[in-house]
mmCIF file of N, CA and C in Angstrom:
data_model
loop_
_atom_site.group_PDB
_atom_site.id
_atom_site.type_symbol
_atom_site.label_atom_id
_atom_site.label_comp_id
_atom_site.label_asym_id
_atom_site.label_seq_id
_atom_site.Cartn_x
_atom_site.Cartn_y
_atom_site.Cartn_z
ATOM 1 N N ASP A 20 -0.267 -1.010 -12.517
ATOM 2 C CA ASP A 20 -1.163 -0.745 -13.842
ATOM 3 C C ASP A 20 -0.462 0.992 -14.339
ATOM 4 N N ALA A 21 0.333 1.783 -13.184
ATOM 5 C CA ALA A 21 0.172 2.685 -13.447
ATOM 6 C C ALA A 21 1.525 2.781 -14.932
ATOM 7 N N ILE A 22 2.680 1.978 -14.843
ATOM 8 C CA ILE A 22 3.431 1.628 -15.522
ATOM 9 C C ILE A 22 2.398 1.746 -16.709
ATOM 10 N N LYS A 23 1.730 0.154 -17.223
ATOM 11 C CA LYS A 23 1.347 -0.034 -17.893
ATOM 12 C C LYS A 23 0.172 1.111 -18.976
ATOM 13 N N LEU A 24 -0.468 1.806 -18.093
ATOM 14 C CA LEU A 24 -0.900 3.347 -18.985
ATOM 15 C C LEU A 24 -0.028 4.094 -18.872
ATOM 16 N N GLY A 25 1.483 4.149 -18.835
ATOM 17 C CA GLY A 25 2.065 5.446 -19.257
ATOM 18 C C GLY A 25 2.101 6.526 -18.070
ATOM 19 N N LEU A 26 1.757 6.362 -16.741
ATOM 20 C CA LEU A 26 1.683 7.043 -15.928
ATOM 21 C C LEU A 26 2.561 7.263 -15.403
ATOM 22 N N ASN A 27 3.153 8.562 -14.143
ATOM 23 C CA ASN A 27 3.996 8.434 -12.834
ATOM 24 C C ASN A 27 2.990 9.161 -12.035
ATOM 25 N N PRO A 28 2.394 8.232 -10.952
ATOM 26 C CA PRO A 28 1.598 9.092 -10.214
ATOM 27 C C PRO A 28 2.427 8.944 -9.077
ATOM 28 N N PRO A 29 2.318 10.410 -8.253
ATOM 29 C CA PRO A 29 2.799 10.356 -7.070
ATOM 30 C C PRO A 29 2.718 9.585 -6.065
ATOM 31 N N VAL A 30 3.892 9.070 -5.122
ATOM 32 C CA VAL A 30 3.702 7.748 -4.520
ATOM 33 C C VAL A 30 2.934 8.614 -2.746
ATOM 34 N N ARG A 31 1.847 8.098 -2.118
ATOM 35 C CA ARG A 31 1.339 9.034 -1.055
ATOM 36 C C ARG A 31 0.525 7.828 -0.260
ATOM 37 N N ASP A 32 0.218 8.424 0.875
ATOM 38 C CA ASP A 32 -0.419 7.372 1.325
ATOM 39 C C ASP A 32 -1.866 7.049 1.216
ATOM 40 N N SER A 33 -1.898 6.033 1.801
ATOM 41 C CA SER A 33 -3.502 5.595 0.929
ATOM 42 C C SER A 33 -4.225 6.534 1.453
ATOM 43 N N GLY A 34 -5.563 7.086 1.267
ATOM 44 C CA GLY A 34 -6.188 7.517 1.415
ATOM 45 C C GLY A 34 -6.072 9.106 1.020
ATOM 46 N N ASP A 35 -4.498 9.671 0.573
ATOM 47 C CA ASP A 35 -4.090 11.201 0.241
ATOM 48 C C ASP A 35 -4.671 11.390 -0.900
ATOM 49 N N LEU A 36 -5.625 11.592 -1.689
ATOM 50 C CA LEU A 36 -5.974 11.955 -2.965
ATOM 51 C C LEU A 36 -6.189 13.866 -3.211
ATOM 52 N N LYS A 37 -6.192 13.942 -1.999
ATOM 53 C CA LYS A 37 -6.123 15.613 -2.772
ATOM 54 C C LYS A 37 -5.373 16.168 -3.092
ATOM 55 N N ASN A 38 -5.244 17.044 -3.812
ATOM 56 C CA ASN A 38 -4.777 17.885 -4.958
ATOM 57 C C ASN A 38 -3.750 16.604 -5.798
ATOM 58 N N SER A 39 -4.149 15.257 -6.072
ATOM 59 C CA SER A 39 -3.980 14.448 -6.919
ATOM 60 C C SER A 39 -4.091 14.726 -8.393
ATOM 61 N N PRO A 40 -3.116 14.205 -9.290
ATOM 62 C CA PRO A 40 -3.491 13.927 -10.402
ATOM 63 C C PRO A 40 -4.863 13.309 -10.861
ATOM 64 N N GLY A 41 -5.479 13.824 -11.888
ATOM 65 C CA GLY A 41 -6.663 13.288 -12.107
ATOM 66 C C GLY A 41 -6.307 12.283 -13.263
ATOM 67 N N LEU A 42 -7.564 11.601 -14.028
ATOM 68 C CA LEU A 42 -7.453 10.708 -15.259
ATOM 69 C C LEU A 42 -8.248 10.531 -15.948
ATOM 70 N N THR A 43 -8.319 10.909 -17.666
ATOM 71 C CA THR A 43 -9.429 10.149 -18.032
ATOM 72 C C THR A 43 -9.542 8.942 -18.961
ATOM 73 N N ILE A 44 -10.569 7.903 -18.334
ATOM 74 C CA ILE A 44 -10.697 6.427 -18.821
ATOM 75 C C ILE A 44 -11.478 6.380 -20.429
ATOM 76 N N ILE A 45 -11.116 6.708 -21.481
ATOM 77 C CA ILE A 45 -11.934 6.465 -22.917
ATOM 78 C C ILE A 45 -11.981 4.870 -23.719
ATOM 79 N N GLY A 46 -13.549 4.939 -23.131
ATOM 80 C CA GLY A 46 -13.443 3.400 -24.066
ATOM 81 C C GLY A 46 -14.417 3.613 -25.313
ATOM 82 N N PRO A 47 -14.856 1.714 -25.765
ATOM 83 C CA PRO A 47 -16.033 1.840 -26.621
ATOM 84 C C PRO A 47 -17.269 2.636 -26.194
ATOM 85 N N GLN A 48 -17.551 2.553 -24.963
ATOM 86 C CA GLN A 48 -19.012 3.039 -24.429
ATOM 87 C C GLN A 48 -18.977 4.525 -24.133
ATOM 88 N N GLY A 49 -17.565 5.266 -23.836
ATOM 89 C CA GLY A 49 -17.523 6.519 -23.662
ATOM 90 C C GLY A 49 -16.532 7.017 -22.465
ATOM 91 N N ARG A 50 -16.678 7.705 -21.942
ATOM 92 C CA ARG A 50 -15.520 8.347 -20.920
ATOM 93 C C ARG A 50 -15.706 7.979 -19.683
ATOM 94 N N VAL A 51 -15.026 8.051 -18.627
ATOM 95 C CA VAL A 51 -14.990 8.747 -17.246
ATOM 96 C C VAL A 51 -13.630 9.832 -16.987
ATOM 97 N N VAL A 52 -14.384 10.888 -16.269
ATOM 98 C CA VAL A 52 -13.382 11.823 -15.719
ATOM 99 C C VAL A 52 -13.060 11.288 -14.228
ATOM 100 N N ILE A 53 -12.292 11.411 -14.094
ATOM 101 C CA ILE A 53 -11.671 10.924 -12.290
ATOM 102 C C ILE A 53 -10.783 12.530 -12.356
ATOM 103 N N PRO A 54 -11.168 13.520 -11.958
ATOM 104 C CA PRO A 54 -10.867 14.592 -11.380
ATOM 105 C C PRO A 54 -9.351 14.329 -10.350
ATOM 106 N N GLU A 55 -9.350 13.810 -9.701
ATOM 107 C CA GLU A 55 -8.022 13.287 -8.692
ATOM 108 C C GLU A 55 -8.147 11.952 -8.447
ATOM 109 N N GLY A 56 -7.261 11.615 -7.786
ATOM 110 C CA GLY A 56 -6.854 10.595 -7.183
ATOM 111 C C GLY A 56 -6.303 9.180 -7.576
ATOM 112 N N VAL A 57 -5.671 9.639 -8.805
ATOM 113 C CA VAL A 57 -4.439 8.569 -9.290
ATOM 114 C C VAL A 57 -3.253 8.913 -8.240
ATOM 115 N N ILE A 58 -2.855 7.952 -7.305
ATOM 116 C CA ILE A 58 -1.831 7.858 -6.639
ATOM 117 C C ILE A 58 -1.039 6.308 -6.720
ATOM 118 N N CYS A 59 0.030 6.266 -6.180
ATOM 119 C CA CYS A 59 0.731 4.860 -6.179
ATOM 120 C C CYS A 59 1.073 4.911 -4.425
ATOM 121 N N ALA A 60 -0.103 3.896 -3.686
ATOM 122 C CA ALA A 60 -0.067 3.810 -2.660
ATOM 123 C C ALA A 60 1.113 3.657 -1.581
ATOM 124 N N ALA A 61 1.436 4.416 -0.882
ATOM 125 C CA ALA A 61 3.221 3.939 -0.106
ATOM 126 C C ALA A 61 2.663 2.856 0.409
ATOM 127 N N ARG A 62 3.708 1.826 0.854
ATOM 128 C CA ARG A 62 3.338 0.617 1.899
ATOM 129 C C ARG A 62 2.770 0.564 2.778
ATOM 130 N N HIS A 63 2.328 0.012 3.016
ATOM 131 C CA HIS A 63 1.433 -0.044 4.910
ATOM 132 C C HIS A 63 0.936 -0.819 4.872
ATOM 133 N N ILE A 64 0.306 -1.293 6.339
ATOM 134 C CA ILE A 64 -0.309 -2.123 7.122
ATOM 135 C C ILE A 64 -1.538 -1.689 7.646
ATOM 136 N N HIS A 65 -2.745 -2.913 7.604
ATOM 137 C CA HIS A 65 -3.911 -2.118 8.292
ATOM 138 C C HIS A 65 -4.004 -3.206 9.017
ATOM 139 N N MET A 66 -4.418 -2.693 10.249
ATOM 140 C CA MET A 66 -4.775 -3.169 11.533
ATOM 141 C C MET A 66 -5.777 -2.732 12.232
ATOM 142 N N THR A 67 -6.765 -3.567 13.191
ATOM 143 C CA THR A 67 -7.247 -2.936 13.972
ATOM 144 C C THR A 67 -7.054 -2.869 15.268
ATOM 145 N N PRO A 68 -7.715 -1.931 16.289
ATOM 146 C CA PRO A 68 -6.677 -1.197 17.561
ATOM 147 C C PRO A 68 -6.475 -2.513 18.204
ATOM 148 N N ASP A 69 -6.883 -3.479 18.264
ATOM 149 C CA ASP A 69 -6.836 -5.119 19.228
ATOM 150 C C ASP A 69 -5.488 -5.049 18.583
ATOM 151 N N ASP A 70 -5.272 -5.611 17.292
ATOM 152 C CA ASP A 70 -3.473 -5.606 16.058
ATOM 153 C C ASP A 70 -2.593 -4.600 16.526
ATOM 154 N N ALA A 71 -3.256 -3.451 16.919
ATOM 155 C CA ALA A 71 -2.204 -2.537 17.017
ATOM 156 C C ALA A 71 -1.309 -2.549 18.272
ATOM 157 N N ALA A 72 -1.964 -2.893 19.710
ATOM 158 C CA ALA A 72 -1.752 -2.960 20.784
ATOM 159 C C ALA A 72 -1.173 -4.336 20.827
ATOM 160 N N HIS A 73 -1.561 -4.965 20.887
ATOM 161 C CA HIS A 73 -1.128 -6.364 20.664
ATOM 162 C C HIS A 73 0.310 -6.545 19.615
ATOM 163 N N TYR A 74 0.772 -5.603 18.611
ATOM 164 C CA TYR A 74 2.368 -5.344 18.420
ATOM 165 C C TYR A 74 2.979 -4.227 18.623
ATOM 166 N N GLN A 75 2.025 -3.394 20.007
ATOM 167 C CA GLN A 75 2.670 -2.024 20.614
ATOM 168 C C GLN A 75 2.776 -0.942 19.633
ATOM 169 N N VAL A 76 2.143 -1.124 18.590
ATOM 170 C CA VAL A 76 2.247 0.161 17.436
ATOM 171 C C VAL A 76 1.277 0.936 17.437
ATOM 172 N N LYS A 77 0.810 2.440 16.995
ATOM 173 C CA LYS A 77 0.208 3.481 17.101
ATOM 174 C C LYS A 77 0.390 3.859 15.430
ATOM 175 N N ASP A 78 -1.243 4.346 15.220
ATOM 176 C CA ASP A 78 -2.269 4.836 14.223
ATOM 177 C C ASP A 78 -0.997 5.419 13.473
ATOM 178 N N LYS A 79 -0.222 5.407 11.908
ATOM 179 C CA LYS A 79 0.447 6.783 11.393
ATOM 180 C C LYS A 79 2.142 6.512 11.549
ATOM 181 N N GLN A 80 2.078 5.327 12.797
ATOM 182 C CA GLN A 80 4.099 5.306 13.038
ATOM 183 C C GLN A 80 4.199 4.382 11.371
ATOM 184 N N LEU A 81 5.575 4.645 11.336
ATOM 185 C CA LEU A 81 6.045 4.035 10.683
ATOM 186 C C LEU A 81 7.122 2.588 10.840
ATOM 187 N N VAL A 82 7.431 1.480 10.419
ATOM 188 C CA VAL A 82 8.032 0.934 10.746
ATOM 189 C C VAL A 82 8.367 0.069 9.328
ATOM 190 N N SER A 83 9.462 -1.092 10.148
ATOM 191 C CA SER A 83 9.750 -2.225 8.559
ATOM 192 C C SER A 83 9.417 -3.332 8.485
ATOM 193 N N VAL A 84 8.794 -3.698 7.925
ATOM 194 C CA VAL A 84 8.843 -5.636 7.911
ATOM 195 C C VAL A 84 9.598 -6.061 6.902
ATOM 196 N N GLU A 85 9.896 -7.265 7.670
ATOM 197 C CA GLU A 85 10.654 -7.974 6.887
ATOM 198 C C GLU A 85 10.057 -9.419 6.150
ATOM 199 N N VAL A 86 10.187 -9.503 4.983
ATOM 200 C CA VAL A 86 10.026 -10.673 4.623
ATOM 201 C C VAL A 86 11.007 -11.662 4.334
ATOM 202 N N GLU A 87 10.826 -13.116 4.358
ATOM 203 C CA GLU A 87 11.749 -14.189 4.707
ATOM 204 C C GLU A 87 11.936 -15.237 3.082
ATOM 205 N N GLY A 88 12.776 -15.887 3.001
ATOM 206 C CA GLY A 88 12.285 -16.786 1.836
ATOM 207 C C GLY A 88 13.976 -16.216 0.696
ATOM 208 N N GLU A 89 13.419 -17.176 -0.166
ATOM 209 C CA GLU A 89 14.732 -17.318 -1.151
ATOM 210 C C GLU A 89 15.115 -15.456 -2.003
ATOM 211 N N ARG A 90 14.071 -14.727 -2.088
ATOM 212 C CA ARG A 90 14.496 -13.262 -2.026
ATOM 213 C C ARG A 90 14.274 -12.147 -0.805
ATOM 214 N N GLY A 91 13.953 -12.679 0.050
ATOM 215 C CA GLY A 91 13.985 -11.836 0.927
ATOM 216 C C GLY A 91 14.033 -10.551 1.491
ATOM 217 N N ALA A 92 13.812 -9.957 1.954
ATOM 218 C CA ALA A 92 13.748 -8.296 2.101
ATOM 219 C C ALA A 92 13.257 -7.412 2.973
ATOM 220 N N LEU A 93 13.732 -6.520 3.450
ATOM 221 C CA LEU A 93 13.143 -5.384 4.411
ATOM 222 C C LEU A 93 12.519 -4.436 4.150
ATOM 223 N N PHE A 94 11.632 -3.638 3.994
ATOM 224 C CA PHE A 94 10.716 -2.914 3.598
ATOM 225 C C PHE A 94 10.717 -1.930 4.611
ATOM 226 N N HIS A 95 11.310 -1.065 4.484
ATOM 227 C CA HIS A 95 11.334 0.474 5.240
ATOM 228 C C HIS A 95 10.310 1.926 4.921
ATOM 229 N N HIS A 96 10.095 2.194 5.864
ATOM 230 C CA HIS A 96 8.958 3.238 5.674
ATOM 231 C C HIS A 96 7.792 3.001 5.374
ATOM 232 N N VAL A 97 7.077 1.571 6.146
ATOM 233 C CA VAL A 97 5.674 0.843 6.373
ATOM 234 C C VAL A 97 4.960 1.661 6.961
ATOM 235 N N LEU A 98 3.842 2.396 6.649
ATOM 236 C CA LEU A 98 3.023 3.016 7.272
ATOM 237 C C LEU A 98 1.715 2.025 7.826
ATOM 238 N N ILE A 99 1.798 2.517 9.678
ATOM 239 C CA ILE A 99 0.886 1.747 10.443
ATOM 240 C C ILE A 99 -0.522 2.956 9.977
ATOM 241 N N ARG A 100 -1.716 1.556 9.550
ATOM 242 C CA ARG A 100 -3.137 2.096 9.346
ATOM 243 C C ARG A 100 -3.996 1.314 10.432
ATOM 244 N N VAL A 101 -4.823 2.068 11.590
ATOM 245 C CA VAL A 101 -5.501 1.467 12.241
ATOM 246 C C VAL A 101 -6.709 2.196 11.987
ATOM 247 N N HIS A 102 -7.778 1.228 12.383
ATOM 248 C CA HIS A 102 -9.024 1.247 12.229
ATOM 249 C C HIS A 102 -9.925 -0.095 12.584
ATOM 250 N N GLU A 103 -11.010 -0.078 13.067
ATOM 251 C CA GLU A 103 -11.556 -1.086 13.763
ATOM 252 C C GLU A 103 -11.947 -1.895 12.713
ATOM 253 N N ASN A 104 -12.625 -1.607 11.807
ATOM 254 C CA ASN A 104 -13.343 -2.258 10.237
ATOM 255 C C ASN A 104 -12.087 -2.930 9.393
ATOM 256 N N PHE A 105 -11.021 -2.540 9.637
ATOM 257 C CA PHE A 105 -9.662 -3.054 8.969
ATOM 258 C C PHE A 105 -9.341 -4.361 9.301
ATOM 259 N N GLN A 106 -8.564 -5.296 8.543
ATOM 260 C CA GLN A 106 -8.335 -6.486 8.889
ATOM 261 C C GLN A 106 -6.891 -6.545 8.523
ATOM 262 N N LEU A 107 -6.141 -7.625 9.058
ATOM 263 C CA LEU A 107 -4.741 -7.234 9.422
ATOM 264 C C LEU A 107 -3.900 -7.846 7.914
ATOM 265 N N GLU A 108 -3.663 -6.928 7.316
ATOM 266 C CA GLU A 108 -3.196 -6.915 5.871
ATOM 267 C C GLU A 108 -1.891 -6.348 5.747
ATOM 268 N N LEU A 109 -0.865 -6.470 4.810
ATOM 269 C CA LEU A 109 0.135 -6.097 4.077
ATOM 270 C C LEU A 109 0.048 -5.391 2.785
ATOM 271 N N HIS A 110 -0.154 -4.103 2.908
ATOM 272 C CA HIS A 110 -0.515 -3.604 1.355
ATOM 273 C C HIS A 110 1.362 -2.841 0.758
ATOM 274 N N VAL A 111 1.176 -3.604 -0.317
ATOM 275 C CA VAL A 111 2.725 -3.196 -1.243
ATOM 276 C C VAL A 111 2.275 -3.096 -2.677
ATOM 277 N N ASP A 112 3.307 -2.262 -3.169
ATOM 278 C CA ASP A 112 3.269 -2.053 -4.613
ATOM 279 C C ASP A 112 3.418 -3.396 -5.386
ATOM 280 N N THR A 113 2.528 -3.570 -6.335
ATOM 281 C CA THR A 113 2.507 -4.773 -6.979
ATOM 282 C C THR A 113 4.278 -5.401 -7.378
ATOM 283 N N ASP A 114 4.780 -4.568 -7.829
ATOM 284 C CA ASP A 114 6.727 -4.730 -8.096
ATOM 285 C C ASP A 114 7.444 -4.611 -6.958
ATOM 286 N N GLU A 115 6.899 -4.185 -6.338
ATOM 287 C CA GLU A 115 7.823 -4.291 -4.949
ATOM 288 C C GLU A 115 7.281 -5.871 -4.341
ATOM 289 N N GLY A 116 6.264 -6.269 -4.037
ATOM 290 C CA GLY A 116 5.772 -7.820 -4.035
ATOM 291 C C GLY A 116 6.246 -8.994 -4.793
ATOM 292 N N ASN A 117 6.190 -8.432 -6.130
ATOM 293 C CA ASN A 117 7.057 -9.514 -6.965
ATOM 294 C C ASN A 117 8.540 -9.789 -6.725
ATOM 295 N N ALA A 118 9.185 -8.810 -6.712
ATOM 296 C CA ALA A 118 10.688 -8.287 -6.570
ATOM 297 C C ALA A 118 11.395 -9.311 -5.408
ATOM 298 N N VAL A 119 9.953 -9.793 -4.233
ATOM 299 C CA VAL A 119 10.459 -10.592 -2.766
ATOM 300 C C VAL A 119 9.907 -11.930 -3.136
ATOM 301 N N MET A 120 8.297 -12.421 -4.509
ATOM 302 C CA MET A 120 8.185 -12.854 -4.661
ATOM 303 C C MET A 120 6.923 -13.037 -3.262
ATOM 304 N N LEU A 121 6.743 -12.570 -3.213
ATOM 305 C CA LEU A 121 5.411 -12.603 -1.834
ATOM 306 C C LEU A 121 4.136 -12.482 -2.379
ATOM 307 N N LYS A 122 3.366 -13.434 -1.882
ATOM 308 C CA LYS A 122 1.943 -14.117 -2.374
ATOM 309 C C LYS A 122 0.777 -13.446 -1.414
ATOM 310 N N THR A 123 -0.055 -13.370 -1.397
ATOM 311 C CA THR A 123 -1.339 -13.191 -0.639
ATOM 312 C C THR A 123 -1.405 -14.654 0.369
ATOM 313 N N GLY A 124 -1.493 -14.026 1.582
ATOM 314 C CA GLY A 124 -1.568 -15.353 2.870
ATOM 315 C C GLY A 124 -0.281 -15.560 3.091
ATOM 316 N N ASP A 125 1.270 -15.023 2.448
ATOM 317 C CA ASP A 125 2.545 -14.942 2.942
ATOM 318 C C ASP A 125 2.700 -14.227 4.635
ATOM 319 N N LYS A 126 2.976 -15.031 5.045
ATOM 320 C CA LYS A 126 3.286 -13.733 6.634
ATOM 321 C C LYS A 126 4.948 -13.179 6.306
ATOM 322 N N VAL A 127 4.927 -12.094 6.848
ATOM 323 C CA VAL A 127 6.092 -11.185 7.559
ATOM 324 C C VAL A 127 6.355 -10.652 9.019
ATOM 325 N N ALA A 128 7.339 -10.135 8.830
ATOM 326 C CA ALA A 128 7.726 -9.731 10.421
ATOM 327 C C ALA A 128 7.776 -8.446 10.298
ATOM 328 N N LEU A 129 7.225 -7.951 11.269
ATOM 329 C CA LEU A 129 6.879 -6.628 12.028
ATOM 330 C C LEU A 129 8.080 -5.954 12.234
ATOM 331 N N VAL A 130 9.134 -5.027 12.014
ATOM 332 C CA VAL A 130 10.412 -4.442 12.569
ATOM 333 C C VAL A 130 10.083 -3.288 13.254
ATOM 334 N N LYS A 131 10.117 -3.087 14.527
ATOM 335 C CA LYS A 131 10.388 -1.375 14.765
ATOM 336 C C LYS A 131 11.455 -1.063 14.945
#
């Protein structure tokens, strides 16, 4: 979305919005001003405390993730995010996912 809108947002940990750029969206019904919060979320994995115990990782730990397949790759600097309300899920940028042909529901391997 950022490229399509001509933006170059900073890459930050998901949820780290303080002092980030803002945005004004203008449309036929008016405008919406967002004073801050425009970021490109760094790749991360959401998981529950039970998932973290199972994979032997901790909140805010950096890991790597291996994607298998024809265009497989190894993503480094993947942040672990642990919260009881999270569901086990890898979040990557759309371009990163497309580059390795990753689709929702695909399985990846956690590499510590």
